[in-house]
């Protein structure tokens, strides 16, 4: 439950990055944030369902496939 709650909170933060506070100067920033929101929402669902194997499988991919690319795109534009 705690893990699912944390993943849900992260998904809500990602929504802010593609909804009210999207960085329009950074190419694909909103798209990346939307995809990250979906991934963390999926992670929360799997955690709530008690699917430890699915949570473990998703864990290593989240940072590389979602977090890093948003941050890297932002840094390429803003430094």
mmCIF file of C-alpha atoms in Angstrom:
data_model
loop_
_atom_site.group_PDB
_atom_site.id
_atom_site.type_symbol
_atom_site.label_atom_id
_atom_site.label_comp_id
_atom_site.label_asym_id
_atom_site.label_seq_id
_atom_site.Cartn_x
_atom_site.Cartn_y
_atom_site.Cartn_z
ATOM 1 C CA UNK A 1 0.000 0.000 0.000
ATOM 2 C CA UNK A 2 2.760 2.442 0.926
ATOM 3 C CA UNK A 3 4.626 1.764 -2.327
ATOM 4 C CA UNK A 4 1.424 2.137 -4.355
ATOM 5 C CA UNK A 5 0.730 5.452 -2.621
ATOM 6 C CA UNK A 6 4.198 6.747 -3.434
ATOM 7 C CA UNK A 7 3.863 5.748 -7.098
ATOM 8 C CA UNK A 8 0.456 7.458 -7.257
ATOM 9 C CA UNK A 9 1.920 10.679 -5.824
ATOM 10 C CA UNK A 10 4.722 10.616 -8.404
ATOM 11 C CA UNK A 11 2.169 10.116 -11.193
ATOM 12 C CA UNK A 12 0.272 13.191 -9.959
ATOM 13 C CA UNK A 13 3.467 15.249 -10.081
ATOM 14 C CA UNK A 14 4.126 14.051 -13.633
ATOM 15 C CA UNK A 15 0.650 15.282 -14.605
ATOM 16 C CA UNK A 16 1.710 18.783 -13.583
ATOM 17 C CA UNK A 17 4.602 18.599 -16.046
ATOM 18 C CA UNK A 18 2.315 18.006 -19.032
ATOM 19 C CA UNK A 19 -0.743 19.885 -17.868
ATOM 20 C CA UNK A 20 -0.396 23.300 -16.217
ATOM 21 C CA UNK A 21 3.396 23.626 -16.118
ATOM 22 C CA UNK A 22 4.626 21.995 -19.282
ATOM 23 C CA UNK A 23 7.988 23.347 -20.423
ATOM 24 C CA UNK A 24 7.104 24.310 -23.998
ATOM 25 C CA UNK A 25 10.730 25.214 -24.784
ATOM 26 C CA UNK A 26 11.898 21.629 -24.240
ATOM 27 C CA UNK A 27 11.015 19.354 -27.166
ATOM 28 C CA UNK A 28 8.701 16.457 -26.210
ATOM 29 C CA UNK A 29 8.705 17.452 -22.522
ATOM 30 C CA UNK A 30 4.921 17.182 -22.217
ATOM 31 C CA UNK A 31 4.868 13.877 -24.099
ATOM 32 C CA UNK A 32 7.596 12.467 -21.852
ATOM 33 C CA UNK A 33 5.745 13.634 -18.736
ATOM 34 C CA UNK A 34 2.488 12.076 -19.952
ATOM 35 C CA UNK A 35 4.249 8.769 -20.577
ATOM 36 C CA UNK A 36 5.930 8.928 -17.159
ATOM 37 C CA UNK A 37 2.565 9.601 -15.513
ATOM 38 C CA UNK A 38 1.127 6.514 -17.231
ATOM 39 C CA UNK A 39 4.100 4.369 -16.185
ATOM 40 C CA UNK A 40 3.860 5.402 -12.522
ATOM 41 C CA UNK A 41 0.086 4.899 -12.568
ATOM 42 C CA UNK A 42 0.675 1.389 -13.905
ATOM 43 C CA UNK A 43 3.311 0.784 -11.230
ATOM 44 C CA UNK A 44 0.828 1.873 -8.555
ATOM 45 C CA UNK A 45 -1.816 -0.520 -9.933
ATOM 46 C CA UNK A 46 0.602 -3.422 -9.878
ATOM 47 C CA UNK A 47 1.722 -2.570 -6.348
ATOM 48 C CA UNK A 48 -1.885 -2.327 -5.111
ATOM 49 C CA UNK A 49 -2.584 -5.694 -6.679
ATOM 50 C CA UNK A 50 0.386 -7.162 -4.809
ATOM 51 C CA UNK A 51 2.181 -8.129 -8.022
ATOM 52 C CA UNK A 52 5.717 -7.987 -6.640
ATOM 53 C CA UNK A 53 7.271 -9.550 -9.744
ATOM 54 C CA UNK A 54 5.744 -6.915 -12.034
ATOM 55 C CA UNK A 55 6.838 -4.127 -9.690
ATOM 56 C CA UNK A 56 10.379 -5.514 -9.626
ATOM 57 C CA UNK A 57 10.399 -5.793 -13.420
ATOM 58 C CA UNK A 58 9.245 -2.189 -13.896
ATOM 59 C CA UNK A 59 11.574 -0.659 -11.305
ATOM 60 C CA UNK A 60 14.832 -0.672 -13.280
ATOM 61 C CA UNK A 61 13.183 0.724 -16.418
ATOM 62 C CA UNK A 62 11.415 3.717 -14.859
ATOM 63 C CA UNK A 63 14.462 5.868 -14.248
ATOM 64 C CA UNK A 64 16.072 5.150 -17.615
ATOM 65 C CA UNK A 65 12.950 5.238 -19.788
ATOM 66 C CA UNK A 66 11.070 8.028 -18.087
ATOM 67 C CA UNK A 67 12.888 10.111 -15.489
ATOM 68 C CA UNK A 68 16.229 10.452 -17.251
ATOM 69 C CA UNK A 69 14.892 11.413 -20.639
ATOM 70 C CA UNK A 70 12.787 14.278 -19.230
ATOM 71 C CA UNK A 71 15.683 15.584 -17.195
ATOM 72 C CA UNK A 72 18.158 15.141 -20.058
ATOM 73 C CA UNK A 73 15.839 16.959 -22.489
ATOM 74 C CA UNK A 74 15.391 19.817 -20.036
ATOM 75 C CA UNK A 75 19.128 20.124 -19.388
ATOM 76 C CA UNK A 76 19.883 20.153 -23.129
ATOM 77 C CA UNK A 77 17.743 23.288 -23.466
ATOM 78 C CA UNK A 78 18.227 25.033 -20.124
ATOM 79 C CA UNK A 79 21.612 23.777 -18.980
#
